[in-house]
């Protein structure tokens, strides 16, 4: 199975500042035939189901604010929030969907306000 | 608007069974693969099982193979998860989740989730 490891486990960022979360996969998620990285990011607020933010490592889901961006390729990926808002407090997960199941998630990164 | 509504969770003894349901609306259910994803209390997300749009293809997490069965009724727009021989480690919120793209057979990621149903396995 592909192992997804996020860092840090938690971070605290001041309102208006930039937050970055890293995700590393145990094998490349880049499919050479279409040059796409099979990596998604989700946001989960307390008591709510996850919400899809980013897919193909960098494509923002419809309706997601443009302060959220995804980058990276191969085995190393980053989710960035350019200017942290109070409503961004949540746990963030990366998920790989390369090939057949099992589809695996990172352990999560808890984002708080400093 | 896509809506997914899970039901069927509850408290069950180790070795017992439960059947979860997920009623779908707001999209063409029969054209999308569906999955079950679980989350143990205070823990992260774990994919459990998926089923193709027609129901012909299914996949399972290794630890639930032979115990869980995923199915769907495209006439009733409903997804199911039959869980047998339940263990304490199956305790979790179970979410049903819709694949983002229609008619795919793999590479699933999830653009819609239900609110989840809690399964507690304890004596």
XYZ file of C-alpha atoms in Angstrom:
237
model
C 0.000 0.000 0.000
C 1.079 3.588 -0.620
C 1.858 5.316 2.678
C 1.037 9.014 2.970
C 2.887 11.054 5.599
C 1.907 14.613 6.434
C 3.943 17.232 8.240
C 3.587 18.833 10.631
C 0.943 17.027 12.704
C -0.264 20.429 13.878
C 0.549 24.054 13.323
C -0.583 27.433 14.559
C -0.563 30.404 12.225
C -1.591 34.026 12.777
C -4.607 35.402 10.965
C -3.592 36.782 7.578
C -0.361 34.812 7.501
C 0.565 31.934 5.196
C 0.092 28.318 6.232
C 1.760 25.384 4.507
C 1.140 21.670 4.981
C 3.307 18.983 3.459
C 2.428 15.509 2.244
C 4.872 12.835 1.179
C 3.974 9.560 -0.528
C 5.945 6.314 -0.344
C 5.886 6.038 -4.128
C 5.440 8.436 -7.004
C 1.891 9.577 -7.701
C 2.807 10.912 -11.141
C 1.269 8.983 -14.020
C 3.658 9.548 -16.919
C 1.101 8.871 -19.648
C -0.958 11.943 -18.735
C 1.524 13.886 -16.563
C -0.985 14.043 -13.708
C -0.350 13.601 -10.002
C -3.049 11.497 -8.321
C -3.263 13.517 -5.105
C -6.194 15.240 -3.420
C -6.531 17.514 -0.385
C -9.499 17.670 1.986
C -10.553 19.978 4.798
C -12.473 18.638 7.788
C -13.990 20.981 10.331
C -15.108 19.671 13.749
C -18.285 17.624 13.565
C -18.407 17.785 9.771
C -17.498 15.391 6.946
C -14.425 16.113 4.852
C -14.650 18.611 2.003
C -12.675 18.256 -1.223
C -10.365 21.242 -1.778
C -7.834 20.194 -4.420
C -7.441 17.303 -6.875
C -4.761 16.416 -9.422
C -2.448 17.956 -6.810
C -3.164 21.524 -7.922
C -6.684 21.845 -9.357
C -9.003 23.732 -7.036
C -12.495 22.283 -6.615
C -15.323 24.564 -7.667
C -16.226 27.069 -4.956
C -12.966 26.733 -3.019
C -11.427 30.146 -2.273
C -8.329 30.974 -4.296
C -6.274 31.450 -1.120
C -6.009 27.632 -1.159
C -3.425 26.224 -3.561
C -1.776 22.883 -4.133
C 1.637 22.152 -5.570
C 4.213 19.420 -5.928
C 4.864 16.368 -8.060
C 6.023 12.800 -7.733
C 6.253 12.105 -4.012
C 6.241 15.566 -2.407
C 3.230 17.838 -2.223
C 2.168 21.018 -0.442
C -1.126 22.646 0.459
C -0.817 26.378 1.037
C -3.262 28.865 2.456
C -2.044 32.285 1.419
C -3.796 34.396 4.045
C -5.273 32.447 6.928
C -8.880 33.181 7.836
C -10.635 32.154 11.041
C -12.889 29.770 9.090
C -9.835 27.830 7.871
C -9.332 26.227 11.294
C -9.681 22.530 10.515
C -7.842 19.274 10.022
C -6.403 18.835 6.533
C -5.809 15.483 4.849
C -4.043 14.445 1.680
C -5.239 11.360 -0.220
C -3.601 9.379 -2.994
C -5.746 7.806 -5.693
C -3.024 6.348 -7.885
C -4.148 3.151 -9.574
C -6.261 0.573 -7.846
C -7.326 0.630 -4.183
C -6.552 0.908 -1.359
C -6.810 4.684 -1.510
C -4.854 6.003 1.423
C -4.926 9.217 3.410
C -2.310 11.060 5.373
C -2.705 11.127 9.148
C -4.005 14.692 9.090
C -2.651 18.119 10.037
C -4.509 20.210 12.590
C -4.435 23.911 11.742
C -5.120 26.433 14.478
C -4.946 30.184 14.962
C -1.911 31.531 16.802
C -27.727 19.656 -4.738
C -26.031 16.365 -3.976
C -27.246 14.759 -0.754
C -25.991 11.584 0.887
C -27.755 10.368 4.012
C -26.323 7.434 5.939
C -28.274 5.318 8.408
C -28.049 1.989 10.193
C -25.261 2.638 12.674
C -25.465 1.765 16.333
C -24.037 -0.262 19.186
C -23.291 -3.904 18.432
C -21.424 -6.624 20.299
C -18.184 -8.096 18.945
C -19.024 -10.728 16.365
C -22.309 -9.061 15.529
C -23.634 -7.603 12.284
C -24.961 -4.301 11.000
C -26.176 -3.064 7.623
C -25.482 0.532 6.736
C -27.451 2.389 4.090
C -26.739 5.603 2.193
C -29.633 7.286 0.402
C -28.457 9.449 -2.473
C -30.205 12.312 -4.246
C -29.422 15.297 -6.431
C -27.301 13.475 -8.989
C -27.452 10.545 -11.378
C -26.587 7.876 -8.817
C -26.269 5.038 -11.330
C -23.418 6.761 -13.183
C -21.041 7.252 -10.258
C -18.840 4.880 -8.305
C -19.386 5.095 -4.557
C -17.239 4.372 -1.533
C -17.382 3.903 2.214
C -14.744 5.759 4.230
C -14.496 5.462 8.009
C -13.026 7.516 10.815
C -12.330 6.060 14.236
C -13.017 8.453 17.129
C -10.363 11.181 17.145
C -8.466 9.517 14.299
C -7.892 9.984 10.581
C -9.713 8.862 7.457
C -9.593 5.297 6.179
C -11.007 4.054 2.872
C -12.986 0.856 3.429
C -14.644 -0.237 0.185
C -15.852 0.946 -3.191
C -18.265 -0.168 -5.881
C -18.486 0.710 -9.559
C -21.441 2.572 -11.034
C -23.109 -0.639 -12.235
C -22.223 -2.591 -9.099
C -20.237 -5.124 -11.096
C -16.874 -4.280 -9.513
C -16.070 -4.010 -5.832
C -12.930 -3.477 -3.774
C -12.208 -3.799 -0.057
C -9.625 -2.820 2.494
C -7.663 -5.938 3.384
C -8.799 -6.013 7.016
C -12.510 -6.130 6.090
C -12.326 -8.624 3.213
C -14.618 -11.570 3.839
C -16.500 -9.664 6.585
C -17.942 -6.623 4.785
C -19.986 -6.569 1.587
C -20.714 -3.413 -0.398
C -23.689 -3.276 -2.725
C -25.995 -0.785 -4.378
C -29.543 -0.533 -5.700
C -29.557 1.901 -8.598
C -33.371 1.873 -8.713
C -33.586 2.975 -5.091
C -30.527 5.279 -5.338
C -29.095 3.581 -2.275
C -25.657 2.298 -1.286
C -25.218 -0.414 1.329
C -22.511 -1.878 3.536
C -23.224 -5.211 5.183
C -20.837 -5.650 8.095
C -20.461 -9.085 9.701
C -18.123 -10.459 12.369
C -17.605 -6.959 13.718
C -14.548 -6.189 15.824
C -13.746 -3.431 18.289
C -11.373 -1.922 15.733
C -14.306 -1.399 13.344
C -15.666 1.260 15.705
C -15.874 4.455 13.646
C -18.037 6.972 11.883
C -18.814 5.501 8.461
C -19.183 7.975 5.610
C -20.499 7.252 2.162
C -18.703 9.255 -0.488
C -19.259 9.930 -4.180
C -16.491 9.825 -6.787
C -15.922 13.166 -8.467
C -16.069 11.856 -12.024
C -18.806 9.776 -13.617
C -18.243 6.283 -14.974
C -14.730 5.768 -13.624
C -13.490 2.370 -12.552
C -10.524 3.485 -10.434
C -8.593 6.538 -9.233
C -11.419 7.576 -6.935
C -11.471 10.800 -4.973
C -14.521 12.180 -3.325
C -16.415 15.393 -3.996
C -19.460 14.687 -1.850
C -19.752 13.066 1.567
C -22.626 12.220 3.860
C -22.735 13.284 7.502
C -21.782 9.769 8.581
C -23.255 7.116 10.850
C -21.525 5.932 14.027
C -20.817 2.246 14.506
C -19.718 1.201 17.984
C -18.535 -2.361 18.565
C -18.402 -3.108 22.262
C -19.611 -5.628 24.800
